[in-house]
Short mmCIF file of C-alpha atoms and ligand atoms in Angstrom, two decimals:
data_model
loop_
_atom_site.label_atom_id
_atom_site.label_comp_id
_atom_site.label_asym_id
_atom_site.label_seq_id
_atom_site.Cartn_x
_atom_site.Cartn_y
_atom_site.Cartn_z
CA MET X 1 0.00 0.00 0.00
CA ALA X 2 2.72 2.43 1.02
CA ARG X 3 4.90 1.06 -1.76
CA ALA X 4 2.33 1.71 -4.53
CA PHE X 5 1.74 5.20 -3.26
CA SER X 6 5.43 6.08 -3.09
CA THR X 7 6.26 4.53 -6.49
CA LYS X 8 3.63 6.72 -8.12
CA PHE X 9 4.82 9.64 -6.09
CA PHE X 10 8.46 9.32 -7.12
CA LYS X 11 7.47 9.39 -10.79
CA LYS X 12 5.89 12.75 -10.27
CA ILE X 13 8.38 14.10 -7.75
CA LYS X 14 9.78 16.80 -9.98
CA LYS X 15 6.38 18.35 -10.55
CA ILE X 16 5.50 18.51 -6.88
CA ASP X 17 5.44 21.71 -4.90
CA PRO X 18 6.87 21.91 -1.37
CA GLU X 19 3.44 21.90 0.24
CA GLN X 20 2.53 18.59 -1.39
CA LEU X 21 5.92 17.19 -0.39
CA GLU X 22 5.20 18.04 3.21
CA GLY X 23 1.89 16.21 2.96
CA PHE X 24 3.63 13.19 1.46
CA ILE X 25 6.21 13.00 4.21
CA ALA X 26 3.49 13.27 6.82
CA GLN X 27 1.62 10.40 5.15
CA VAL X 28 4.73 8.17 4.95
CA LEU X 29 5.44 8.80 8.62
CA ARG X 30 1.84 7.98 9.52
CA GLU X 31 1.97 4.77 7.47
CA ASN X 32 5.27 3.76 9.03
CA ALA X 33 3.94 4.31 12.51
CA PHE X 34 0.82 2.38 11.58
CA LEU X 35 2.81 -0.55 10.19
CA GLU X 36 5.05 -0.59 13.23
CA VAL X 37 2.03 -0.84 15.51
CA VAL X 38 0.67 -3.69 13.38
CA PHE X 39 3.97 -5.58 13.32
CA ASN X 40 4.43 -5.17 17.03
CA ALA X 41 0.94 -6.44 17.74
CA ILE X 42 1.36 -9.81 16.02
CA ALA X 43 2.67 -12.90 17.76
CA GLU X 44 5.10 -13.89 14.99
CA GLY X 45 8.64 -12.66 15.31
CA ILE X 46 9.75 -10.59 12.31
CA ILE X 47 13.32 -9.59 11.47
CA VAL X 48 14.01 -7.64 8.28
CA SER X 49 17.51 -7.24 6.92
CA ASP X 50 18.75 -5.23 3.94
CA GLY X 51 20.95 -6.22 0.99
CA LYS X 52 24.03 -6.09 3.22
CA HIS X 53 22.35 -8.39 5.75
CA LYS X 54 22.08 -5.55 8.25
CA VAL X 55 19.01 -5.57 10.46
CA VAL X 56 16.67 -2.74 9.54
CA PHE X 57 13.67 -3.80 11.56
CA LEU X 58 12.67 -6.26 14.20
CA ASN X 59 9.35 -6.38 15.99
CA ASP X 60 8.61 -6.80 19.69
CA ALA X 61 7.82 -10.50 19.32
CA ALA X 62 11.23 -11.27 17.76
CA ALA X 63 12.98 -9.26 20.46
CA GLY X 64 10.99 -11.03 23.19
CA MET X 65 11.59 -14.53 21.80
CA PHE X 66 15.35 -14.29 21.92
CA GLY X 67 15.89 -11.58 24.51
CA LEU X 68 17.19 -9.15 21.88
CA ASP X 69 17.49 -5.45 22.47
CA ALA X 70 15.81 -3.81 19.48
CA GLY X 71 18.00 -0.69 19.64
CA GLY X 72 21.22 -2.71 19.77
CA ALA X 73 20.14 -5.08 17.00
CA ILE X 74 19.36 -2.48 14.31
CA GLY X 75 22.33 -2.05 11.98
CA ARG X 76 24.02 -5.31 13.01
CA ASP X 77 24.62 -8.24 10.72
CA VAL X 78 21.76 -10.73 11.21
CA GLU X 79 24.26 -13.54 11.58
CA LYS X 80 25.90 -11.70 14.48
CA LEU X 81 22.69 -11.52 16.50
CA PRO X 82 22.57 -13.74 19.60
CA LEU X 83 20.04 -16.09 17.96
CA PRO X 84 19.79 -19.84 18.64
CA PRO X 85 22.33 -21.79 16.54
CA ALA X 86 19.61 -23.74 14.70
CA LEU X 87 18.10 -20.46 13.49
CA LEU X 88 21.49 -19.01 12.50
CA ASP X 89 22.12 -22.18 10.47
CA LEU X 90 18.91 -21.57 8.58
CA ILE X 91 19.86 -17.95 7.90
CA ALA X 92 23.27 -19.08 6.62
CA GLU X 93 21.60 -21.67 4.41
CA HIS X 94 19.33 -19.02 2.92
CA ARG X 95 22.22 -16.64 2.40
CA LYS X 96 24.12 -19.30 0.51
CA SER X 97 21.28 -20.43 -1.74
CA GLY X 98 19.34 -17.19 -2.05
CA LEU X 99 16.19 -19.29 -2.18
CA PRO X 100 13.20 -18.69 0.06
CA ILE X 101 12.82 -20.99 3.05
CA ARG X 102 9.25 -21.75 3.97
CA HIS X 103 7.89 -23.17 7.22
CA ARG X 104 10.97 -24.97 8.40
CA GLU X 105 10.80 -26.36 11.95
CA VAL X 106 13.72 -25.70 14.23
CA ALA X 107 14.08 -27.02 17.77
CA VAL X 108 15.83 -24.90 20.32
CA ARG X 109 16.76 -25.17 23.98
CA ASN X 110 16.13 -21.75 25.40
CA PRO X 111 16.73 -23.15 28.13
CA LEU X 112 13.51 -25.19 27.84
CA ARG X 113 12.83 -26.93 24.56
CA ARG X 114 10.95 -24.70 22.15
CA LEU X 115 9.94 -25.20 18.56
CA TYR X 116 9.92 -22.51 15.93
CA ASN X 117 8.39 -22.56 12.50
CA VAL X 118 10.62 -20.31 10.40
CA SER X 119 10.28 -18.76 6.95
CA ILE X 120 12.90 -16.58 5.27
CA ILE X 121 11.48 -14.73 2.31
CA PRO X 122 13.38 -12.35 0.05
CA ALA X 123 11.34 -9.20 -0.45
CA GLY X 124 11.74 -6.84 -3.37
CA ASP X 125 10.77 -3.32 -4.30
CA GLY X 126 8.01 -4.39 -6.63
CA ASP X 127 10.22 -4.63 -9.74
CA GLY X 128 11.18 -8.21 -8.93
CA ALA X 129 14.66 -7.64 -7.53
CA ALA X 130 15.03 -8.67 -3.87
CA THR X 131 16.39 -5.91 -1.69
CA HIS X 132 15.54 -7.29 1.75
CA ASP X 133 15.13 -10.55 3.59
CA VAL X 134 12.18 -11.06 5.89
CA ILE X 135 12.55 -13.69 8.59
CA ILE X 136 9.22 -14.79 10.06
CA ILE X 137 9.36 -16.88 13.21
CA ASN X 138 6.34 -18.60 14.64
CA ASP X 139 6.63 -20.19 18.08
CA SER X 140 4.86 -23.50 17.53
CA THR X 141 5.79 -25.07 20.86
CA ALA X 142 2.30 -24.90 22.32
CA VAL X 143 0.69 -26.47 19.24
CA HIS X 144 3.17 -29.34 19.26
CA ARG X 145 2.83 -29.87 22.98
CA ALA X 146 -0.94 -30.00 22.75
CA ALA X 147 -0.73 -32.56 19.93
CA GLU X 148 1.74 -34.70 21.88
CA GLU X 149 -0.36 -34.43 24.98
CA GLN X 150 -3.36 -35.70 23.03
CA GLN X 151 -1.31 -38.59 21.69
CA ARG X 152 -0.12 -39.48 25.15
CA ILE X 153 -3.64 -39.43 26.58
CA GLN X 154 -4.85 -41.66 23.75
CA SER X 155 -2.08 -44.22 24.15
CA ILE X 156 -2.54 -44.38 27.91
CA GLU X 157 -6.29 -44.71 27.55
CA SER X 158 -6.06 -47.50 24.97
CA LEU X 159 -3.53 -49.36 27.09
CA ALA X 160 -5.85 -48.91 30.06
CA ALA X 161 -8.80 -50.26 28.08
CA LEU X 162 -6.77 -53.28 26.95
CA THR X 163 -5.57 -54.00 30.48
CA ALA X 164 -9.10 -53.63 31.83
CA GLY X 165 -10.28 -56.20 29.29
CA VAL X 166 -7.57 -58.70 30.18
CA ALA X 167 -8.08 -58.21 33.91
CA HIS X 168 -11.78 -58.81 33.45
CA GLU X 169 -11.15 -62.05 31.53
CA ILE X 170 -8.75 -63.30 34.19
CA LYS X 171 -11.10 -62.61 37.05
CA ASN X 172 -13.64 -65.39 36.40
CA PRO X 173 -11.21 -68.30 36.00
CA LEU X 174 -9.26 -66.95 38.97
CA ASN X 175 -12.39 -67.04 41.13
CA SER X 176 -13.06 -70.57 40.05
CA LEU X 177 -9.43 -71.58 40.73
CA ASN X 178 -9.72 -70.05 44.16
CA ILE X 179 -12.87 -71.99 45.05
CA HIS X 180 -11.56 -75.30 43.75
CA THR X 181 -8.19 -75.03 45.44
CA GLN X 182 -9.94 -74.35 48.71
CA LEU X 183 -12.07 -77.46 48.11
CA ILE X 184 -8.93 -79.50 47.43
CA HIS X 185 -7.36 -78.15 50.60
CA LYS X 186 -10.38 -79.20 52.57
CA ALA X 187 -10.46 -82.59 50.89
CA VAL X 188 -6.81 -83.15 51.77
CA ASP X 189 -7.68 -82.51 55.42
CA GLU X 190 -10.40 -85.12 55.20
CA ILE X 191 -8.23 -87.91 53.76
CA PRO X 192 -8.22 -90.62 56.45
CA ARG X 193 -4.86 -91.37 57.97
CA GLY X 194 -3.29 -94.55 56.63
CA VAL X 195 -4.46 -94.03 53.03
CA MET X 196 -1.24 -92.16 52.33
CA THR X 197 1.96 -91.68 54.23
CA ASP X 198 1.99 -88.69 56.61
CA GLU X 199 4.74 -87.25 54.51
CA THR X 200 2.61 -87.28 51.34
CA LEU X 201 -0.33 -85.81 53.19
CA ASP X 202 1.85 -83.04 54.55
CA ARG X 203 3.17 -82.29 51.13
CA LEU X 204 -0.34 -82.13 49.63
CA ASP X 205 -1.49 -79.87 52.43
CA LYS X 206 1.46 -77.54 51.97
CA SER X 207 1.02 -77.36 48.19
CA ALA X 208 -2.67 -76.59 48.52
CA SER X 209 -1.83 -73.76 50.96
CA ILE X 210 0.76 -72.30 48.59
CA LEU X 211 -1.73 -72.46 45.71
CA ILE X 212 -4.31 -70.61 47.77
CA ASP X 213 -1.83 -67.90 48.77
CA GLU X 214 -0.58 -67.40 45.23
CA ILE X 215 -4.08 -67.28 43.79
CA GLN X 216 -5.00 -64.63 46.34
CA ARG X 217 -1.90 -62.66 45.46
CA LEU X 218 -2.88 -62.80 41.80
CA ALA X 219 -6.39 -61.72 42.68
CA ARG X 220 -5.02 -58.71 44.54
CA ILE X 221 -2.83 -57.75 41.57
CA VAL X 222 -5.76 -58.07 39.18
CA ASP X 223 -7.82 -56.02 41.57
CA THR X 224 -5.19 -53.24 41.69
CA PHE X 225 -5.02 -53.22 37.90
CA THR X 226 -8.78 -53.18 37.55
CA ARG X 227 -9.03 -50.21 39.86
CA ALA X 228 -6.15 -48.38 38.18
CA VAL X 229 -7.39 -48.82 34.63
CA ARG X 230 -11.12 -48.42 35.01
CA PRO X 231 -12.48 -45.40 33.16
CA VAL X 232 -12.11 -42.14 35.03
CA LYS X 233 -15.32 -40.21 34.60
CA PRO X 234 -15.09 -37.70 37.39
CA ASN X 235 -18.20 -37.05 39.39
CA MET X 236 -17.85 -33.28 39.67
CA ARG X 237 -19.02 -31.51 42.81
CA LYS X 238 -17.90 -28.30 44.47
CA ALA X 239 -15.23 -29.18 47.01
CA SER X 240 -12.36 -27.63 48.90
CA ILE X 241 -8.90 -28.67 47.77
CA ASN X 242 -7.40 -27.44 51.03
CA ARG X 243 -9.81 -29.63 52.96
CA ILE X 244 -8.78 -32.66 50.88
CA ILE X 245 -5.15 -31.98 51.66
CA GLU X 246 -5.89 -31.72 55.37
CA THR X 247 -7.55 -35.14 55.20
CA ILE X 248 -4.55 -36.66 53.40
CA VAL X 249 -2.16 -35.15 55.92
CA GLU X 250 -4.11 -36.82 58.72
CA LEU X 251 -3.90 -40.12 56.84
CA ILE X 252 -0.20 -39.94 56.08
CA THR X 253 1.17 -38.31 59.26
CA PRO X 254 1.63 -41.57 61.21
CA GLU X 255 3.71 -43.08 58.39
CA CYS X 256 5.81 -39.91 58.11
CA GLU X 257 6.39 -39.86 61.84
CA SER X 258 7.48 -43.47 61.95
CA ARG X 259 9.97 -42.79 59.13
CA GLY X 260 11.20 -39.53 60.68
CA ILE X 261 9.94 -37.42 57.79
CA GLY X 262 8.91 -33.84 58.52
CA LEU X 263 5.64 -33.00 56.77
CA THR X 264 4.76 -29.33 56.38
CA VAL X 265 1.74 -27.76 54.72
CA GLN X 266 0.99 -24.27 53.52
CA LEU X 267 -2.55 -23.72 52.30
CA ASP X 268 -3.74 -20.58 50.56
CA ALA X 269 -6.95 -19.61 52.36
CA GLU X 270 -8.15 -17.61 49.33
CA ILE X 271 -8.76 -20.74 47.27
CA PRO X 272 -12.48 -21.11 46.56
CA GLN X 273 -14.32 -24.39 46.26
CA VAL X 274 -13.85 -25.85 42.78
CA LEU X 275 -15.70 -28.43 40.71
CA ILE X 276 -13.80 -31.67 41.19
CA ASP X 277 -14.27 -35.31 41.98
CA ALA X 278 -12.98 -35.07 45.55
CA GLU X 279 -12.42 -38.81 45.86
CA GLN X 280 -10.30 -38.93 42.70
CA ILE X 281 -8.29 -35.84 43.60
CA GLN X 282 -7.65 -37.28 47.05
CA GLN X 283 -6.48 -40.53 45.43
CA ALA X 284 -4.20 -38.64 43.05
CA LEU X 285 -2.62 -36.50 45.75
CA LEU X 286 -2.24 -39.47 48.04
CA ASN X 287 -0.38 -41.35 45.29
CA ILE X 288 1.99 -38.41 44.81
CA ILE X 289 2.62 -37.96 48.53
CA LYS X 290 3.17 -41.71 48.98
CA ASN X 291 5.75 -41.60 46.20
CA ALA X 292 7.41 -38.68 47.98
CA VAL X 293 7.55 -40.70 51.21
CA GLU X 294 8.99 -43.68 49.33
CA ALA X 295 11.61 -41.51 47.62
CA ILE X 296 13.17 -40.52 50.93
CA GLU X 297 16.01 -42.65 52.21
CA GLY X 298 17.67 -42.13 55.55
CA ASP X 299 17.26 -39.24 57.97
CA GLY X 300 16.34 -35.61 57.43
CA GLY X 301 13.46 -36.34 55.08
CA ALA X 302 11.08 -33.48 54.42
CA ILE X 303 7.88 -33.15 52.43
CA HIS X 304 6.17 -29.85 51.82
CA VAL X 305 2.68 -29.50 50.38
CA GLU X 306 1.55 -26.10 49.20
CA THR X 307 -1.55 -24.73 47.52
CA SER X 308 -1.85 -21.40 45.77
CA LEU X 309 -4.48 -19.53 43.82
CA LYS X 310 -3.49 -18.51 40.28
CA SER X 311 -5.47 -16.49 37.73
CA ASP X 312 -7.28 -19.45 36.17
CA HIS X 313 -6.26 -22.42 38.29
CA VAL X 314 -5.40 -23.80 41.69
CA LEU X 315 -1.81 -24.96 41.95
CA ILE X 316 -0.82 -27.80 44.25
CA ASP X 317 2.90 -28.44 44.78
CA VAL X 318 4.30 -31.48 46.53
CA GLU X 319 7.99 -31.12 47.22
CA ASP X 320 10.30 -33.74 48.67
CA ASN X 321 14.03 -33.98 49.32
CA GLY X 322 14.23 -37.58 48.19
CA VAL X 323 16.36 -39.38 45.64
CA GLY X 324 15.11 -37.41 42.63
CA ILE X 325 14.23 -38.69 39.18
CA PRO X 326 16.89 -39.13 36.48
CA GLU X 327 16.19 -37.15 33.32
CA ALA X 328 15.81 -40.31 31.23
CA ASP X 329 13.09 -41.63 33.56
CA ARG X 330 11.15 -38.39 33.54
CA LEU X 331 9.71 -39.01 30.10
CA ARG X 332 8.35 -42.40 31.10
CA ILE X 333 7.17 -41.43 34.53
CA PHE X 334 3.43 -41.41 33.73
CA GLU X 335 3.53 -44.53 31.61
CA PRO X 336 1.81 -47.53 33.11
CA TYR X 337 4.10 -50.20 34.61
CA HIS X 338 7.10 -47.89 34.81
CA SER X 339 8.48 -48.46 38.30
CA THR X 340 11.91 -48.45 39.88
CA LYS X 341 10.64 -50.15 43.05
CA PHE X 342 10.90 -53.81 43.91
CA HIS X 343 7.23 -54.06 44.82
CA GLY X 344 6.09 -51.17 42.63
CA THR X 345 3.23 -51.48 40.16
CA GLY X 346 4.04 -48.39 38.14
CA LEU X 347 0.35 -47.58 38.09
CA GLY X 348 0.27 -44.79 40.67
CA LEU X 349 1.37 -41.91 38.48
CA MET X 350 -0.59 -43.21 35.52
CA MET X 351 -3.69 -42.94 37.68
CA VAL X 352 -2.67 -39.45 38.77
CA TYR X 353 -2.17 -38.42 35.15
CA ARG X 354 -5.52 -39.79 34.03
CA ILE X 355 -7.34 -38.14 36.91
CA VAL X 356 -5.69 -34.76 36.33
CA LYS X 357 -6.43 -34.91 32.60
CA ALA X 358 -10.05 -35.97 33.25
CA HIS X 359 -10.26 -32.74 35.29
CA ARG X 360 -8.82 -30.74 32.35
CA GLY X 361 -5.85 -29.98 34.57
CA ALA X 362 -2.12 -30.06 34.02
CA ILE X 363 0.70 -31.87 35.78
CA GLY X 364 4.37 -31.03 35.75
CA LEU X 365 7.47 -31.96 37.65
CA SER X 366 10.92 -30.69 38.33
CA SER X 367 13.55 -32.89 39.84
CA GLU X 368 17.20 -33.02 40.61
CA GLU X 369 18.92 -36.32 41.17
CA GLY X 370 19.97 -36.70 44.76
CA ALA X 371 18.27 -33.46 45.79
CA GLY X 372 14.54 -33.98 45.44
CA THR X 373 11.44 -33.67 43.34
CA THR X 374 8.48 -31.33 43.08
CA PHE X 375 5.25 -32.44 41.47
CA SER X 376 2.84 -29.66 40.49
CA ILE X 377 -0.81 -30.15 39.71
CA ALA X 378 -2.96 -27.37 38.28
CA LEU X 379 -6.73 -27.70 38.43
CA PRO X 380 -8.94 -25.26 36.53
CA LEU X 381 -11.08 -22.74 38.38
CA ASP X 382 -13.74 -22.80 35.69
CA GLU X 383 -14.75 -24.59 32.51
CA ARG X 384 -11.61 -23.72 30.58
CA PRO X 385 -8.85 -26.33 30.63
CA VAL X 386 -5.58 -25.31 32.24
CA ARG X 387 -2.80 -24.61 29.78
CA LEU X 388 0.14 -26.97 30.01
CA LEU X 389 2.63 -26.17 32.71
CA GLU X 390 6.13 -25.21 31.65
CA SER X 391 7.39 -28.11 33.74
CA GLU X 392 4.98 -30.52 32.06
CA VAL X 393 6.78 -33.61 30.92
CA ILE X 394 6.61 -33.99 27.17
CA PRO X 395 8.21 -36.71 25.12
CA PRO X 396 11.13 -35.70 22.90
CA LEU X 397 10.12 -34.73 19.40
CA ALA X 398 11.61 -37.68 17.61
CA HIS X 399 11.63 -36.12 14.14
CA LEU X 400 13.46 -33.06 15.41
CA ASP X 401 15.70 -34.57 18.00
CA GLY X 402 19.31 -34.21 17.22
CA ALA X 403 18.54 -31.15 15.12
CA SER X 404 18.65 -29.05 18.23
CA PRO X 405 21.77 -27.87 19.99
P1 ADP E 1 5.29 -47.08 41.84
O1 ADP E 1 5.20 -46.15 43.03
O2 ADP E 1 4.42 -48.28 42.00
O3 ADP E 1 6.70 -47.43 41.47
P2 ADP E 1 4.34 -44.79 40.38
O4 ADP E 1 3.63 -44.69 39.08
O5 ADP E 1 3.67 -44.22 41.57
O6 ADP E 1 4.66 -46.34 40.58
O7 ADP E 1 5.78 -44.14 40.22
C1 ADP E 1 6.59 -44.55 39.15
C2 ADP E 1 8.06 -44.30 39.43
O8 ADP E 1 8.31 -42.91 39.45
C3 ADP E 1 8.56 -44.77 40.75
O9 ADP E 1 8.90 -46.15 40.72
C4 ADP E 1 9.76 -43.88 41.00
O10 ADP E 1 10.89 -44.38 40.31
C5 ADP E 1 9.38 -42.60 40.31
N1 ADP E 1 8.91 -41.57 41.27
C6 ADP E 1 7.65 -41.15 41.46
N2 ADP E 1 7.58 -40.17 42.37
C7 ADP E 1 8.85 -39.94 42.78
C8 ADP E 1 9.47 -39.02 43.71
N3 ADP E 1 8.75 -38.14 44.44
N4 ADP E 1 10.81 -39.07 43.83
C9 ADP E 1 11.55 -39.96 43.13
N5 ADP E 1 11.03 -40.83 42.24
C10 ADP E 1 9.71 -40.83 42.05
MG1 MG E 2 3.53 -45.01 43.57
#
């Protein structure tokens, strides 16, 4: 728009009187200011460089994305800007080929992993010759995270459905096994002495007892699985999260005391009642706090539970000074059957994850090996789902991994 106007204008420039010129300059300035407001309002980062690769413009979004100082960046070579290496590589590639780059994904650690969708388009003066390069950077992290999140929910839910089916099929024969082994046990007791040697009778009796014990153990495992994988349709009622935490603290205090773990709680009194399934949330928090207890070895253990009211959600943090979670394990932490414990089922955190997601909440964690772990759960205050937490665990982006520094 400005370009068409000025092209026409320059053709007539010699015939123009000073008054008209003044009007033209005023219009160009107005248009520039207008464009600057527009470019600064959009979420995409924009960096424009001239034929000598010097930055002539960058908008607020670009400055914000990479912590650039707009004043300091203008006039510098684009390749000298403190941009992430993956982005600089793309700029170098474009400079070498001169060809436009469209919608290329780059992964960056900044320090958290972020994904950018980048285009570098040569822009001309209307006569076809390119005089500038326009770099357009779209932060696509949130879109990718949401897609991955959806994938994760689906795979956990289908695994849960499969497990529920198998558990259900096992239950009936297991019941029947249980009854018949008990009958055998009883029958063994009723065998008259003298029919077999005492030794044989003893052996039969012992075997029947072992069978009964093992069958009951299996039944308990199946029961745990059935409970963990049954569908989680929360029964939403207004309830107080602080109250739930007080109940859990009462439940868990004796165990903490016997293990010498200090349990402290800080509850934000401003938190209103929220629509939740109180039973499920209690189960989820109990699982997390139990894990915290189990992560503590030796003396000086401490667990801190804190609630706080945020703009659109209630945040619950459970912090421990236990063994921590190695980075490699963090990605698998919510997967069913992932456990590092001898008697662990690896179902606890899967349940937590399903419950939080059924509440349209978010769950994140930060952990340092040998120092401790903090799990954070965000539950929405109203109908809108909570956005993912920055500390939310997301799987690595396989197709981009290795491309990032
Ligand atoms: P389980 O407790 O049966 O092992 P979970 O799903 O509850 O299963 O936890 C999975 C794994 O996550 C645990 O085995 C443990 O390795 C790790 N984990 C969970 N919470 C913590 C924590 N607070 N500190 C250290 N490791 C943890
Ligand atoms: Mg557990």
